XYZ file of C-alpha atoms in Angstrom:
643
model
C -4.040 34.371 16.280
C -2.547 37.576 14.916
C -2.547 38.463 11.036
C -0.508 40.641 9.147
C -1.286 42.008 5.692
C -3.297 38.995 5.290
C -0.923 36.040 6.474
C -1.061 33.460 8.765
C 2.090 33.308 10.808
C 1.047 30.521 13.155
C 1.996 28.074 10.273
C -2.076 26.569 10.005
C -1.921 27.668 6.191
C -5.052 29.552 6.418
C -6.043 32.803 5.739
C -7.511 34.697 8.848
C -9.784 37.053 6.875
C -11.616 34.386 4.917
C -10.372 30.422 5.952
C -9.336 29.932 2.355
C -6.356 27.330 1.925
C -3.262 29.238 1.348
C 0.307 28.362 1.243
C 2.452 27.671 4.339
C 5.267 28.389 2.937
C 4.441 32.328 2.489
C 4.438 32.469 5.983
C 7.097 30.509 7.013
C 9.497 32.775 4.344
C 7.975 35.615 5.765
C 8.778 35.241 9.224
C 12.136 33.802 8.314
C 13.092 37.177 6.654
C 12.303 39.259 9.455
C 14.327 36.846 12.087
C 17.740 37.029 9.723
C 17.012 40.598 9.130
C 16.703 42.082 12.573
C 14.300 44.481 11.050
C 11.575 46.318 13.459
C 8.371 45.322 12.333
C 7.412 49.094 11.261
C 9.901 47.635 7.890
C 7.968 44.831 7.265
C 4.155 45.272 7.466
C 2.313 48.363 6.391
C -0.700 47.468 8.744
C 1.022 46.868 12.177
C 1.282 49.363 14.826
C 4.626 50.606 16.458
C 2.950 50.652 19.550
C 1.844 46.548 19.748
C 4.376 44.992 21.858
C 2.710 41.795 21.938
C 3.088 38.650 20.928
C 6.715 36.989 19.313
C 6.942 39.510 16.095
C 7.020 41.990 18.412
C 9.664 40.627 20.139
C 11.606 40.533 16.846
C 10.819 44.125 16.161
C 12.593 45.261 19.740
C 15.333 42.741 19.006
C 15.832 44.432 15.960
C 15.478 47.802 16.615
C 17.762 47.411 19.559
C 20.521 46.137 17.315
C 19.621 48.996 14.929
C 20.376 51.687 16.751
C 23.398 49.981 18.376
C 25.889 52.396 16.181
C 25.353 55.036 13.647
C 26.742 53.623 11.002
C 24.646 50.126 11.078
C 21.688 53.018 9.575
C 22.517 52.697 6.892
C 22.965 49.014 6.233
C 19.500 48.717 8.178
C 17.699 50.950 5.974
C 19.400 48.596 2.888
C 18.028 45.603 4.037
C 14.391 47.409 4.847
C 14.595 48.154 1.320
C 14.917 44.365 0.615
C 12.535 43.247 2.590
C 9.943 45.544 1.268
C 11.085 43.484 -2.088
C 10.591 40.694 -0.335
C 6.954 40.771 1.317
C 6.173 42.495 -2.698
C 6.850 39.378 -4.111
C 5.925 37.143 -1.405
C 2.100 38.752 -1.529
C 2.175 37.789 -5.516
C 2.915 34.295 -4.509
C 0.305 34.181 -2.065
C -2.401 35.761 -4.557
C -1.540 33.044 -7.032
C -1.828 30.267 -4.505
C -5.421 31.448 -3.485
C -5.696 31.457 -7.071
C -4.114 27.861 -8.086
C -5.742 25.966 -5.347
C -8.836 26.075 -6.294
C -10.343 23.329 -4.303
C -11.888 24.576 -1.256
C -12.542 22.169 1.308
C -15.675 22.634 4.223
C -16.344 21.468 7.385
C -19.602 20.934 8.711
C -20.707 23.785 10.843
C -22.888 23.258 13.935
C -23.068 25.405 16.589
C -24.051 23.216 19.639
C -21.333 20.435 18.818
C -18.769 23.928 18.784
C -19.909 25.041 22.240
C -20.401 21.320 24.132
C -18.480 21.090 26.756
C -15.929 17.853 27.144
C -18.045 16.266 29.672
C -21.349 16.987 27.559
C -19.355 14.781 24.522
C -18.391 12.062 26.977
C -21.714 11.714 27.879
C -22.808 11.364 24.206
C -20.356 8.789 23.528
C -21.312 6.825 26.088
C -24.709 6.605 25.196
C -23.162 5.468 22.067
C -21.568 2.480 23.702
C -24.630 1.422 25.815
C -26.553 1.697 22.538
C -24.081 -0.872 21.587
C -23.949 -2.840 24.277
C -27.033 -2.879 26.650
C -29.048 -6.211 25.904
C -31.987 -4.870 27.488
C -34.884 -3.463 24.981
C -36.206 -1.729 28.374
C -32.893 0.195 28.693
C -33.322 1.420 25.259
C -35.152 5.028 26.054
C -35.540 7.857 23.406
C -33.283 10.001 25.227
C -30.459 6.972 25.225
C -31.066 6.685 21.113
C -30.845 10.053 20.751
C -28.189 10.728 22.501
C -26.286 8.019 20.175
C -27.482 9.459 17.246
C -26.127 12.810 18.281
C -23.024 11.325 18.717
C -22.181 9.272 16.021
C -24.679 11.420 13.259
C -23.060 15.038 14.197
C -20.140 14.954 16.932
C -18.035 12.403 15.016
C -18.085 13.962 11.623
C -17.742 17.413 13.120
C -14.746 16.396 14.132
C -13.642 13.990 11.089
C -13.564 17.108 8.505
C -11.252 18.955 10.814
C -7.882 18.839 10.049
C -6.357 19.429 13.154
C -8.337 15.982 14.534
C -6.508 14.143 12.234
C -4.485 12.382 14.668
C -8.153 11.615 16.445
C -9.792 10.096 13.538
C -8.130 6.679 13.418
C -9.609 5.341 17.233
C -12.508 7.424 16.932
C -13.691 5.698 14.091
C -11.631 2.145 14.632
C -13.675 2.412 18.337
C -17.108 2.937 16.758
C -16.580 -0.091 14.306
C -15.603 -2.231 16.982
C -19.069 -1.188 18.976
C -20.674 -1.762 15.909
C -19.272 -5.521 15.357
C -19.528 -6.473 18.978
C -23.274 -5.502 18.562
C -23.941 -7.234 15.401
C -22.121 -10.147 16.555
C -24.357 -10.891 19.867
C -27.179 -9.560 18.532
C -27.986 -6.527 20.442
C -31.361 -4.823 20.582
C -29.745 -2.045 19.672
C -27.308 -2.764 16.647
C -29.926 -1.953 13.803
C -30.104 1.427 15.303
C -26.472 2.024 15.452
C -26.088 0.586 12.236
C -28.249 3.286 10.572
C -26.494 6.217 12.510
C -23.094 5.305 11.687
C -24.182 5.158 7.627
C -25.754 8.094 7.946
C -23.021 9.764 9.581
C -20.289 8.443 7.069
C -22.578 9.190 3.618
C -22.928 12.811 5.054
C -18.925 12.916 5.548
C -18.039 10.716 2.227
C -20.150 12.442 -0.193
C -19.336 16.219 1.293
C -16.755 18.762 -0.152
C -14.193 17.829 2.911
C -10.634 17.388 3.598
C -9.751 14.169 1.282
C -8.301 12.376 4.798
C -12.095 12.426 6.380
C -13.575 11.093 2.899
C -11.296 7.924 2.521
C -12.097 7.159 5.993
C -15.447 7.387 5.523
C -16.034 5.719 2.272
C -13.796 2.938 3.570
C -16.437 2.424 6.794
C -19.629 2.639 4.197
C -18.049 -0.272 2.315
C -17.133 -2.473 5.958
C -20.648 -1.762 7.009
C -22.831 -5.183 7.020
C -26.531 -6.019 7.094
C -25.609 -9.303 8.517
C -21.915 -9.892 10.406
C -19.275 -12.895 10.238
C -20.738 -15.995 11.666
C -17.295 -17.615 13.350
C -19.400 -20.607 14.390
C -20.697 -21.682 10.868
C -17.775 -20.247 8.412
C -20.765 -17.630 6.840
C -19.515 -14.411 5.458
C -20.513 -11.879 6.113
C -23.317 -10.051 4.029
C -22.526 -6.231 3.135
C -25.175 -3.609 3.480
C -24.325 -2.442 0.415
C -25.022 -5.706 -1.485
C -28.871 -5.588 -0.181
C -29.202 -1.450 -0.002
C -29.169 0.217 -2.674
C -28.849 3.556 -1.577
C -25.273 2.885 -0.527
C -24.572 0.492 -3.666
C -25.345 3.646 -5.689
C -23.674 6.061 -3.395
C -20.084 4.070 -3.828
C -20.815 3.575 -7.267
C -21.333 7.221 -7.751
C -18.316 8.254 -6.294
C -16.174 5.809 -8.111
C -17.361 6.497 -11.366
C -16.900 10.515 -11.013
C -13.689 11.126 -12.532
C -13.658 14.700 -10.699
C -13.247 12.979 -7.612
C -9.865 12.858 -5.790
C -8.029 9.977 -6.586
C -7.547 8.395 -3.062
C -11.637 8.849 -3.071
C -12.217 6.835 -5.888
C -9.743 3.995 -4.951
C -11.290 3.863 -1.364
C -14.578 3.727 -3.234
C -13.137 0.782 -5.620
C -11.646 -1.162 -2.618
C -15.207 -1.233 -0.905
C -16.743 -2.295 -3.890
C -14.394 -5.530 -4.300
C -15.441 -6.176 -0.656
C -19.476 -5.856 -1.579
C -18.636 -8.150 -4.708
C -16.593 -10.701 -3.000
C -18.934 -11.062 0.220
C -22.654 -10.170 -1.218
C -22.121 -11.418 -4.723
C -25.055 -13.962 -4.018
C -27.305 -10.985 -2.891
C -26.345 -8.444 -5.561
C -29.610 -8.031 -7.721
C -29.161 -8.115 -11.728
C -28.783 -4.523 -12.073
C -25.814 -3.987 -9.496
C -24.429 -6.914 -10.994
C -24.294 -5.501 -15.100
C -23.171 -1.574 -13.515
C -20.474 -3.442 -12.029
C -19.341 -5.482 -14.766
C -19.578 -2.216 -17.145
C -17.393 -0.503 -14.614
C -15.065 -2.977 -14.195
C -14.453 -4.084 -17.487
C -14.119 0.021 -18.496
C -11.210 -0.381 -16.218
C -9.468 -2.697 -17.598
C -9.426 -1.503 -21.213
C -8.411 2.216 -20.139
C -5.012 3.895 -19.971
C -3.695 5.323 -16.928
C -5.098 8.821 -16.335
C -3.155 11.833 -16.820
C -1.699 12.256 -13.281
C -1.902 8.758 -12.342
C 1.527 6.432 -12.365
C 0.946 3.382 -13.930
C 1.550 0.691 -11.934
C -0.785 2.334 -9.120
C -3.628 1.805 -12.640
C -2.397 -1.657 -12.910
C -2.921 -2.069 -8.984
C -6.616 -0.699 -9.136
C -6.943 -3.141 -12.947
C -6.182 -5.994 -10.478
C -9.766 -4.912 -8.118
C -11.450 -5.260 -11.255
C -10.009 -7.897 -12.075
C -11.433 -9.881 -8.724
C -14.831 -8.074 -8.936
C -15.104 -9.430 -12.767
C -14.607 -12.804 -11.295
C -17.429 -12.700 -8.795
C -19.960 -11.523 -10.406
C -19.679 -13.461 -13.312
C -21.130 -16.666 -14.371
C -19.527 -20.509 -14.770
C -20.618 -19.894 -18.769
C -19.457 -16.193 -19.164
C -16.484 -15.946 -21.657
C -15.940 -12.421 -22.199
C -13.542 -12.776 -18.605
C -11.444 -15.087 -19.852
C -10.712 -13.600 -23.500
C -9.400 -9.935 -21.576
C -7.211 -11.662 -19.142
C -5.961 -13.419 -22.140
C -5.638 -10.463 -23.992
C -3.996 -8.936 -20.605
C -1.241 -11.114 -19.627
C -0.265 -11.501 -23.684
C -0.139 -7.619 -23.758
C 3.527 -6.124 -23.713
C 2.977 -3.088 -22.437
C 1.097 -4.019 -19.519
C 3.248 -3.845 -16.449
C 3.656 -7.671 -15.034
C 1.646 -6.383 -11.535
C -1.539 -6.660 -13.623
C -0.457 -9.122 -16.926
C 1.124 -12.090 -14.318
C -2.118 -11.732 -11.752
C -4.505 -11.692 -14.939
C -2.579 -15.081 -15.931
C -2.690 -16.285 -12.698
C -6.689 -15.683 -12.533
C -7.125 -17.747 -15.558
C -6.046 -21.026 -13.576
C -9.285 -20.856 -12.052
C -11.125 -21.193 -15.114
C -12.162 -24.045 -17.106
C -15.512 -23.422 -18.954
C -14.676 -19.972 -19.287
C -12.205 -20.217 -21.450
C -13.557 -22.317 -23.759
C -12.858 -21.809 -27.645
C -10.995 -18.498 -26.043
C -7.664 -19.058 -26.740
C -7.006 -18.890 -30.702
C -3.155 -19.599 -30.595
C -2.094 -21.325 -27.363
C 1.154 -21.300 -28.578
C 1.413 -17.487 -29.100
C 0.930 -17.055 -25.566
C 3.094 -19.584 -24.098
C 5.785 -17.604 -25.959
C 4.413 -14.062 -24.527
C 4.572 -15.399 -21.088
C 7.770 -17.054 -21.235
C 9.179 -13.782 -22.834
C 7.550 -12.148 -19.251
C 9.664 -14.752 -17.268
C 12.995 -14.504 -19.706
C 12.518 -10.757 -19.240
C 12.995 -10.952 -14.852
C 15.536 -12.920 -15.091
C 16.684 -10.507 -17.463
C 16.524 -7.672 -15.054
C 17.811 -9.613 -11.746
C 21.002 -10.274 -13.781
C 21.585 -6.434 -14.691
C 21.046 -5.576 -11.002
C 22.975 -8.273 -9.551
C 25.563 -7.076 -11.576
C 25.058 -3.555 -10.872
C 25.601 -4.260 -7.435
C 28.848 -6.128 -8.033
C 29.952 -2.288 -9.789
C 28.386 -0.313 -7.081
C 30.725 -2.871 -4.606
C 34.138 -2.498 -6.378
C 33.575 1.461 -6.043
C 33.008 1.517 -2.554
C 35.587 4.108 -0.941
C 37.875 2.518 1.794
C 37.411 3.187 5.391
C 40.274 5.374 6.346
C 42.315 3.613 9.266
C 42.004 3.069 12.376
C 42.342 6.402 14.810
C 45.088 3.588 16.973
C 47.736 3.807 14.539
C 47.953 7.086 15.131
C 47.790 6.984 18.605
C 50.945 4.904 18.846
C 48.623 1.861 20.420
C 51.167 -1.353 20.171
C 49.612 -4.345 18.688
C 50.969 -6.587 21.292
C 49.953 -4.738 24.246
C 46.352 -5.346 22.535
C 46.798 -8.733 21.494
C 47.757 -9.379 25.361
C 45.033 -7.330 26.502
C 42.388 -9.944 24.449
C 43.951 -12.714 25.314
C 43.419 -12.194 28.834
C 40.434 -11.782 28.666
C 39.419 -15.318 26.614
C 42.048 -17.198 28.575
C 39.698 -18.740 31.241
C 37.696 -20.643 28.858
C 34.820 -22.500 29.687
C 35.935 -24.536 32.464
C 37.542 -21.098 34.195
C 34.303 -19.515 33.864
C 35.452 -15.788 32.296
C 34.166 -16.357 28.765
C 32.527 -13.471 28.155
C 30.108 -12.691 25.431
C 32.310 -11.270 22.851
C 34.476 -13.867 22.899
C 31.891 -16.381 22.816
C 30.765 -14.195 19.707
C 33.929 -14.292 18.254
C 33.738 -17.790 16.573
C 30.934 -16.648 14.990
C 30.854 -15.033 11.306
C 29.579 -11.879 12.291
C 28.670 -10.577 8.331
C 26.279 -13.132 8.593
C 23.346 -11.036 9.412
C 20.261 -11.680 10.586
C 18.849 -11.323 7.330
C 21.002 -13.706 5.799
C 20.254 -16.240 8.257
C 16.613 -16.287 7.638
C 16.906 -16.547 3.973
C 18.767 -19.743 4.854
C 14.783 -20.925 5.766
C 13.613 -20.661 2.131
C 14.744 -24.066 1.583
C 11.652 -26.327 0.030
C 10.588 -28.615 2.954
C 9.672 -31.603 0.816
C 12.464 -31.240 -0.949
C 14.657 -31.016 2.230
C 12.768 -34.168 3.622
C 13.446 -36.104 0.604
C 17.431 -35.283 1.065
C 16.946 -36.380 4.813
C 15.917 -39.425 3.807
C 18.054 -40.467 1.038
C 20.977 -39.889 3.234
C 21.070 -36.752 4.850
C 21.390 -38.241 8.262
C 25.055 -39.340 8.807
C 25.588 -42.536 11.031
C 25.410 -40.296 14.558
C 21.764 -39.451 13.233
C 22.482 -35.871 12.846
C 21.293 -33.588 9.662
C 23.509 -31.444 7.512
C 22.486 -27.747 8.047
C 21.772 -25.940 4.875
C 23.702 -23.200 4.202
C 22.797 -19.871 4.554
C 21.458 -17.749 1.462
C 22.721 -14.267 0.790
C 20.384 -11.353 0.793
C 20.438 -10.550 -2.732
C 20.035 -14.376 -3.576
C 17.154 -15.062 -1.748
C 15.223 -11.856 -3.257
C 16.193 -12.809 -6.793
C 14.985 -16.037 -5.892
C 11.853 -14.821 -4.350
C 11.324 -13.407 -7.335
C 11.826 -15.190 -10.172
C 9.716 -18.118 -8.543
C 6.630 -15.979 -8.322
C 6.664 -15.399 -11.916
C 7.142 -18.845 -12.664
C 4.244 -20.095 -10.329
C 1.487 -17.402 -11.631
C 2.331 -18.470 -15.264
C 2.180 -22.086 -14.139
C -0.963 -21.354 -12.277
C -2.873 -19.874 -15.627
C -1.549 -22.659 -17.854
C -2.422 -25.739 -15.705
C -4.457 -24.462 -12.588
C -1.199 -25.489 -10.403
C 1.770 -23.271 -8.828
C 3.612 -26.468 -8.883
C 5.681 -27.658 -11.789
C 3.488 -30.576 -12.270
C 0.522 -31.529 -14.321
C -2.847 -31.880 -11.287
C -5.161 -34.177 -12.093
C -8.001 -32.168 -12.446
C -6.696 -29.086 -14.432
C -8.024 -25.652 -14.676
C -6.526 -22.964 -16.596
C -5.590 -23.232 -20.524
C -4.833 -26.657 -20.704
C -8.487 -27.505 -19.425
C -10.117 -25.871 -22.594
C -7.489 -26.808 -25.241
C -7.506 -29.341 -27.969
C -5.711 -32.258 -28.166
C -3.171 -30.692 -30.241
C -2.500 -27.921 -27.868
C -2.826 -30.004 -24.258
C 0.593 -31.824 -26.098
C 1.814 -28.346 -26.435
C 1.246 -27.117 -22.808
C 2.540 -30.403 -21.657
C 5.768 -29.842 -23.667
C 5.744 -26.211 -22.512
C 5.310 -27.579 -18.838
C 8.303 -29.889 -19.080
C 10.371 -27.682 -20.401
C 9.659 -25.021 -17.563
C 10.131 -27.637 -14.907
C 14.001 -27.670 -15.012
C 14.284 -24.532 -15.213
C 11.951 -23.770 -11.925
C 13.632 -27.051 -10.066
C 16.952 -24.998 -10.780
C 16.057 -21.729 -9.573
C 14.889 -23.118 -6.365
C 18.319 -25.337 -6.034
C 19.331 -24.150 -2.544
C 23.088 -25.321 -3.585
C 23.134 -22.152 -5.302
C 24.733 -20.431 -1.768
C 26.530 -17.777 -3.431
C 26.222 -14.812 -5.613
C 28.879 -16.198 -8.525
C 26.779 -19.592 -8.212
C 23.835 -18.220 -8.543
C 24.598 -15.323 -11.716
C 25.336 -18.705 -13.216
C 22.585 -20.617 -13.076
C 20.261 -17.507 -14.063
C 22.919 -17.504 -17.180
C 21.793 -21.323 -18.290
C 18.194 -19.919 -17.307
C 18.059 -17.211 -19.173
C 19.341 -19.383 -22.264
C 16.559 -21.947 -21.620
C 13.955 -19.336 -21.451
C 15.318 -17.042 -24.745
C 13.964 -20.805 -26.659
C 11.049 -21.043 -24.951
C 10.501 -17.595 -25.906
C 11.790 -17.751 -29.125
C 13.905 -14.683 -28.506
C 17.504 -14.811 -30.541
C 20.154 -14.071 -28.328
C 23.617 -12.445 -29.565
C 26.899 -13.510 -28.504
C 28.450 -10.524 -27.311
C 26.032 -9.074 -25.505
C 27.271 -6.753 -22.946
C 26.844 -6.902 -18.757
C 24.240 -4.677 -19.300
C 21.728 -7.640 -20.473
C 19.123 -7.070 -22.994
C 15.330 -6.315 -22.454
C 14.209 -4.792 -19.064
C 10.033 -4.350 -19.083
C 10.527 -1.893 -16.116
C 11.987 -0.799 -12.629
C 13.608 -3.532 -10.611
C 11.870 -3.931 -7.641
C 11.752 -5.468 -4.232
C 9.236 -7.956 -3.032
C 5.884 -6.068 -2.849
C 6.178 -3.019 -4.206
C 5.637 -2.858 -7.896
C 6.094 -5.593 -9.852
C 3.188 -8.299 -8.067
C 5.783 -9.651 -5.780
C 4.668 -11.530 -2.829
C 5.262 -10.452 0.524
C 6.757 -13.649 1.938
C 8.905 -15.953 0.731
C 7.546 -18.697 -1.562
C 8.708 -22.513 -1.938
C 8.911 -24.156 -4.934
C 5.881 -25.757 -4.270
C 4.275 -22.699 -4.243
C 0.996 -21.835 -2.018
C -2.265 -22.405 -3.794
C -4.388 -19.619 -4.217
C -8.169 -19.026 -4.902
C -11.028 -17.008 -4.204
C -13.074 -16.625 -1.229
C -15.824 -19.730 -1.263
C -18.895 -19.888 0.446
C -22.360 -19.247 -0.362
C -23.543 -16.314 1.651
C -27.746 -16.522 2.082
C -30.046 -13.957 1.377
C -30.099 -11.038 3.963
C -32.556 -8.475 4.631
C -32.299 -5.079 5.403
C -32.341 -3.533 8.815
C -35.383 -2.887 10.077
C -34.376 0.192 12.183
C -31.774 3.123 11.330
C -31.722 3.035 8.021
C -32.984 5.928 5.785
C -36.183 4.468 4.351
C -36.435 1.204 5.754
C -39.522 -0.216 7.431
């Protein structure tokens, strides 16, 4: 690698002199110049010598001293441009001092020397003691040097080369083929899994809680929380039991770097992510103590703002973990849940990823939300303004994109009218080629093809399928089959129909879900959610709310609605039914431009707690992971302090 005046022109972004970070971009200017400038290198670096005719700056230099002295008179225009670069590299070492300075995070790697001069046979040779570790069901074939060998491995080769950032492209199966030795182990109950199991957490912890390149701590964090004391059990349906939930070293070691607001973002949501999986799987294991830090956490979450730095809706997306972790920990008679999701999904400013899934959570309630909910009316009208407000925004963009349509710029025409190509001659030319038919055996694909609507897509054609299925057996049966036994096809949906659609259902079903327990517009007979804690008075106010939010859903999901125009009307009579429900006062001559838009129109999963497939009117039922997992014990081999 060869450095001048303290760059690095091979484009790594480090420094040569002292492996601090430092801006690419420097160098990439920097070479740039001297390439457009044809200047020999003499010009551009104070520290190079005329006599190096190595390496591809060199080759520049004689480039550009051969074109320099190509005439007389291109002197003086040479020794003009010099002048500019000299400019140039002035201002370009500034920006390179204040980039050492601005960056002031300085990652490491872990340095150690006999991993740095193995050989690639010598680290094959560790990795596959690795994998007989892993595999070998023979205690006999379990010798010191095998373990050691292992631990080598997985303790020191793997997050040598995990901190590195030119193994980045290596760290996914490197670590995806270590987990899967891991799980194969656990799962048959090797001789050797509680041995692997303690060098893989003590290679992650040393990689996770180290000053390293963010990329190598995410990983890591993320395999600390997948780690388990006790695996999946296929055969009985038993979760599995995390290590974390029964080791408190690593509970405190996730908790610690969640909880550090120094930490790099991606670290701390990698450390919250692992956390929701030790509090969905091990909540039954989790000690008292675990259990209250957790709830603090959690519940901190909720009530805070976005960070500086931090968009909101990826906040809201992290609110929903806590959310879920609030939920398993907590107890049948624990009420303090149920009055924040309230407070939540009643909350205006709160982006709908986080206020809709908080409603949605309360339809697993029932005890928990007892004497909770001060004015169930109040927030029947809060969530119906939710739902009145995206169908709000799915009419402004549907009728953006009817603007964004009419201004589309024609195609110009075709290249054959110019060409003086006679229509005829064509016309003849196509016909001959359908003429045969089927019976004459020339039907080629295009003009099979050519009955077909072609701007029906592919897309459009599987929106078709977001038909209800009970609904479109109940059609079936009241006469859909004609006399020859065959069934109407349903027509196909258009794009933009079946997103709207998409939509607008999901907000109806989550609100459903936290008033009655139910995604479907009907009363169950065991309710959960609001109605399940209310009063007389209110249930007859949830029931009214209910029937007047079942038209309105059984209209949205009207697969009649085949067209655009069709279906900007019905959201019209929607929107109407829902500005009651909501109690909002709508004006007469309001503009295309609608009225109250909470946010960014989205697409299905991204943003706005869409799903990510397309949901019937029925809706799919959700809840939370059952199961009682049993008490585990630690590992009795591998782990840092474990007998």
């Amino acid at each position: 690698m060869r450095s001048h005046s303290g760059f690095s022109l091979t484009g790594d972004g480090d420094s040569v002199n002292n492996k601090n970070p430092r801006n690419v971009r420097v160098s990439i200017l920097f070479g740039r110049a001297l390439l457009t400038e044809g200047v020999p290198l003499r010009h551009a670096t104070s520290t190079s010598s005329p006599s190096d005719s190595s390496g591809p700056i060199a080759a520049v230099a004689q480039l550009g001293s051969a074109h320099s002295n190509s005439a007389a008179s291109g002197q003086e225009s040479n020794h003009q441009r010099a002048k500019r670069i000299w400019i140039l590299c002035v201002v370009m070492v500034l920006c390179w001092l204040f980039s050492g300075i601005a960056s002031a995070q300085k990652y490491e790697v872990i340095e150690d020397a006999a991993v740095a001069g193995a050989k690639p046979e010598q680290i094959s040779n560790f990795e596959r003691a690795a994998k007989t570790l892993a595999t070998t069901r023979k205690p006999e074939q379990l010798t010191a040097s095998l373990k050691n060998n292992a631990r080598i491995y997985v303790e020191r080769i793997v997050p040598y080369r995990m901190v590195r950032k030119e193994n980045l492209n290596e760290m996914g199966p490197m670590l995806a083929s270590l987990e899967k030795s891991l799980t194969n182990a656990q799962r048959i109950n090797n001789p050797g899994s509680k041995s692997l199991l303690g060098y893989v957490y003590g290679g992650m912890s040393k990689v996770a809680s180290g000053n390293h390149i963010p990329a190598a701590r995410i990983n890591a964090v993320l395999v600390l929380g997948r780690l388990d004391s006790r695996p999946y059990d296929g055969a009985t349906g038993r979760p599995p039991t995390p290590l974390a939930a029964v080791y408190p070293n690593l509970f405190n070691t996730l908790v610690g770097l969640y909880e550090n607001e120094e930490e790099v973002d991606g670290v701390r949501a990698a450390a919250l992510q692992s956390l929701h999986r030790v509090a969905m799987y091990g909540f039954t294991s989790l000690a008292a103590e675990p259990k209250a830090k957790l709830t603090q956490l959690m519940t901190d979450l909720l009530d805070a703002p976005a960070p500086e730095g931090r968009d909101p809706k990826a906040h809201a997306y992290l609110q929903r973990s806590a959310v879920d972790i609030l939920h398993y920990v907590s107890t049948p008679d624990d009420t303090s849940l149920g009055k924040q999701l309230i407070s939540i999904s009643t909350d205006e400013e709160k982006p709908d990823l986080i206020a809709l899934y908080s409603a949605a959570q309360l339809g697993d309630m029932t005890e928990q939300l007892n004497g909770q909910v001060a004015d169930t009316e109040g927030v029947l009208k809060s969530w119906s303004r939710r739902a009145f407000d995206t169908v709000e925004s799915e009419l402004k963009r549907l009728k953006a994109l009817d603007r964004t349509a009419k201004m589309a710029v024609k195609q110009p025409p075709s290249p054959d009218t110019f060409l003086g190509v006679k229509e005829e001659k064509k016309k003849k030319k196509d016909k001959s080629r359908t003429g045969g038919g089927m019976m004459g055996g020339d039907m080629g694909m295009d003009s099979m093809m050519g009955g077909m609507d072609m701007d029906m897509g592919m897309e459009s054609m599987m929106s078709g399928m977001d038909m209800d299925m009970d609904r479109g057996m109940e059609s079936m049966m009241m006469g859909g089959m004609g006399m020859m036994g065959g069934m109407a096809a349903a027509k196909p949906q258009p794009p933009e129909v079946a997103l709207s659609r998409r939509r607008i259902t999901y907000v109806l079903q989550q609100l459903m879900q936290g008033a009655v327990g139910s995604r479907e517009a009907e009363i169950p007979s065991d309710p959960k959610g609001l109605i399940s804690a209310a009063s007389d008075e209110d249930k007859s106010v949830l029931t009214s709310w209910m029937d007047d939010v079942r038209p309105i859903a059984e209209a949205i999901n009207d697969d009649m609605l085949d067209d655009k125009k069709k279906w900007m009307e019905s959201l019209e009579e929607q929107r109407v039914a829902l500005a009651k429900l909501a109690g909002v006062e709508l004006s007469g001559d309001q503009d295309d431009e609608g009225g109250f838009d909470r946010g960014s129109i989205g697409l299905p999963g991204f943003g706005d707690g869409l799903p990510s497939n397309d949901l019937p009117a029925a809706g799919i039922p959700s809840g939370l992971p059952g199961g009682q997992g049993p008490d585990a014990g630690l590992p009795g081999e591998g782990l840092p302090g474990v007998n």
